Every structure is written in structure tokens, then in C-alpha cells.
PDB file of C-alpha atoms in Angstrom:
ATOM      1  CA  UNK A   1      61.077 125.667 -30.141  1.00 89.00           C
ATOM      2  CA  UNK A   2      64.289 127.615 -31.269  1.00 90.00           C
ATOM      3  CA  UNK A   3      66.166 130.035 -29.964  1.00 88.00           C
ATOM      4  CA  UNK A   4      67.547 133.518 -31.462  1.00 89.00           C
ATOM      5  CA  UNK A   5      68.996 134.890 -28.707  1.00 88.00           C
ATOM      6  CA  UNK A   6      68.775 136.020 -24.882  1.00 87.00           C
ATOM      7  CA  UNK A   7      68.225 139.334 -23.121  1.00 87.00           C
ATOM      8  CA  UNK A   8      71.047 139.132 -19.455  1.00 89.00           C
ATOM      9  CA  UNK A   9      69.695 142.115 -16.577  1.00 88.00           C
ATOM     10  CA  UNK A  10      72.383 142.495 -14.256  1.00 91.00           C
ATOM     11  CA  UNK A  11      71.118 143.169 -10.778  1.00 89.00           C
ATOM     12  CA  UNK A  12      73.111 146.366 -10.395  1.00 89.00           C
ATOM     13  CA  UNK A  13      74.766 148.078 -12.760  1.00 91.00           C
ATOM     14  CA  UNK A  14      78.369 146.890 -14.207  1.00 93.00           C
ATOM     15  CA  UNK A  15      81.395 149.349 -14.369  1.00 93.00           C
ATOM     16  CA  UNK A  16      83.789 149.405 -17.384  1.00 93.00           C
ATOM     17  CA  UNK A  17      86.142 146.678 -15.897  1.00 96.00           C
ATOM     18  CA  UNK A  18      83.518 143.979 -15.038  1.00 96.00           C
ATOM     19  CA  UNK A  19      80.908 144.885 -18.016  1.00 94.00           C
ATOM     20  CA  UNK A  20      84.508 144.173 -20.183  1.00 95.00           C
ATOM     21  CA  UNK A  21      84.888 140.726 -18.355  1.00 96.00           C
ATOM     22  CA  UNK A  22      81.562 139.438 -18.315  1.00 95.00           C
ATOM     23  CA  UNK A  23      81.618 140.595 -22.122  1.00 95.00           C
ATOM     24  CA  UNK A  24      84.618 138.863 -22.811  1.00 96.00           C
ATOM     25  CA  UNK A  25      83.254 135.452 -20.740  1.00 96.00           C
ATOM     26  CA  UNK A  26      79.938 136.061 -22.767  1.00 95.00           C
ATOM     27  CA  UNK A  27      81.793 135.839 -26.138  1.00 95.00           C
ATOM     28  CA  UNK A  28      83.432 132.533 -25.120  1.00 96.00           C
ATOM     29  CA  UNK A  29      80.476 130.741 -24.914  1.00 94.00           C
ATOM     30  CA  UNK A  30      80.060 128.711 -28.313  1.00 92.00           C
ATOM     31  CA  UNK A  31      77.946 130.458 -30.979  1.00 91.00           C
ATOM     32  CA  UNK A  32      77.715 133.431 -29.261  1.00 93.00           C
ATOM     33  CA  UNK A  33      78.259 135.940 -32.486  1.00 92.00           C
ATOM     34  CA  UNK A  34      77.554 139.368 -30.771  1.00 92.00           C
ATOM     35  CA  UNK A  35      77.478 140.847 -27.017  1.00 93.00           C
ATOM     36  CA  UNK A  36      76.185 144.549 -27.150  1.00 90.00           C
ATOM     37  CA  UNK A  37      76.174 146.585 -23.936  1.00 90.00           C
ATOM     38  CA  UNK A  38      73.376 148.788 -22.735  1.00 87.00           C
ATOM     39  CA  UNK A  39      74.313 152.131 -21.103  1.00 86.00           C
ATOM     40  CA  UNK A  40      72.601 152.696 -17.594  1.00 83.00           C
ATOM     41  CA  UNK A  41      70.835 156.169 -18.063  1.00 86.00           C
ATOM     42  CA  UNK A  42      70.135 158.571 -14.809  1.00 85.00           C
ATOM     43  CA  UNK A  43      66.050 157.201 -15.402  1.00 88.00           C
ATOM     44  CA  UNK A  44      67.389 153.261 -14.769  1.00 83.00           C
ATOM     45  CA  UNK A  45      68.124 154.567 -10.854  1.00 83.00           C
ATOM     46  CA  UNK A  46      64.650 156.349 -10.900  1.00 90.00           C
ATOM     47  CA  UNK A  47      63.075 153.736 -11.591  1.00 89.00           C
ATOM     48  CA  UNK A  48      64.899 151.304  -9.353  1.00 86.00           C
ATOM     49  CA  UNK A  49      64.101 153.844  -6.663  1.00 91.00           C
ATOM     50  CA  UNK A  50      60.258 154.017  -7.471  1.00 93.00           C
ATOM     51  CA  UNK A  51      59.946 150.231  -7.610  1.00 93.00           C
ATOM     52  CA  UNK A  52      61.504 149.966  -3.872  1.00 92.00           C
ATOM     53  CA  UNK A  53      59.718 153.130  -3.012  1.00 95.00           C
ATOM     54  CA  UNK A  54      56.487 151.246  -4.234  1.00 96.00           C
ATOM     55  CA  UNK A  55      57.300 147.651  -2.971  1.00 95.00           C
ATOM     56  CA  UNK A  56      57.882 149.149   0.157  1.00 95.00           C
ATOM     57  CA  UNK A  57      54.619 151.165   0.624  1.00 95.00           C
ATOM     58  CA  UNK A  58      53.128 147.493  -0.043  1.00 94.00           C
ATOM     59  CA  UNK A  59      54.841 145.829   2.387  1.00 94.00           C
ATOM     60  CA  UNK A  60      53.948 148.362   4.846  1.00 93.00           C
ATOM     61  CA  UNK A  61      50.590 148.515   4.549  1.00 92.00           C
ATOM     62  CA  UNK A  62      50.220 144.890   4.302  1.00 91.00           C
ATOM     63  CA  UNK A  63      52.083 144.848   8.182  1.00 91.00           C
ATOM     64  CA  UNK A  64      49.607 147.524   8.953  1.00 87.00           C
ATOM     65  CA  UNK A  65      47.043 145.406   7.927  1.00 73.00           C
ATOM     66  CA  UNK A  66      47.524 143.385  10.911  1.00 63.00           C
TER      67      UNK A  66
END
């Protein structure tokens, strides 16, 4: 198998100083050719908040269960 590339998720979002290091640090690494930020968008925290909201709700009812 070869590889093109890889996709990084951060598990919170980076501000402009450490998205700048871990860029830089990325574009270190050999062959790395291109690092391309993604802009966190107000519907990235919506959804972070419905996927707890939901996980939650499971976890719940599975205790309830009891």
C-alpha cells in the first residue's frame, strides 16, 4: 500500500500561535510538501455540542437501564 497523505483532527481547536507551531513542526517532518489549515466555523462547536449532548443521553439511559 502507498501513502498520499494524512488528514490530523486536533481535539480542540488551535489558536493562531499553536496552529503556527504545530504547522511549522508539521513542515519539518521529511517530505512533508504542504500543511493547509482548516478554519473552525461556529457549526464545528454545534456539532461538538450535539455529539456530547447525544453521548450523554446514551449514557444515561444505559445507567437508567439498571
Amino acid at each position: 500500500m502507498t501513502i498520499k497523505g494524512l488528514v490530523v483532527h486536533f481535539r480542540r481547536d488551535l489558536d493562531d500561535y499553536e496552529a503556527e507551531r504545530t504547522i511549522d513542526a508539521l513542515m519539518m517532518i521529511k517530505k512533508v510538501i504542504k500543511v493547509s489549515p482548516v478554519a473552525a466555523v461556529y457549526e464545528d462547536d454545534l456539532n461538538r455540542q450535539r455529539v456530547k449532548r447525544e453521548l450523554r443521553d446514551k449514557m444515561r439511559a444505559l445507567l437508567d437501564d439498571e
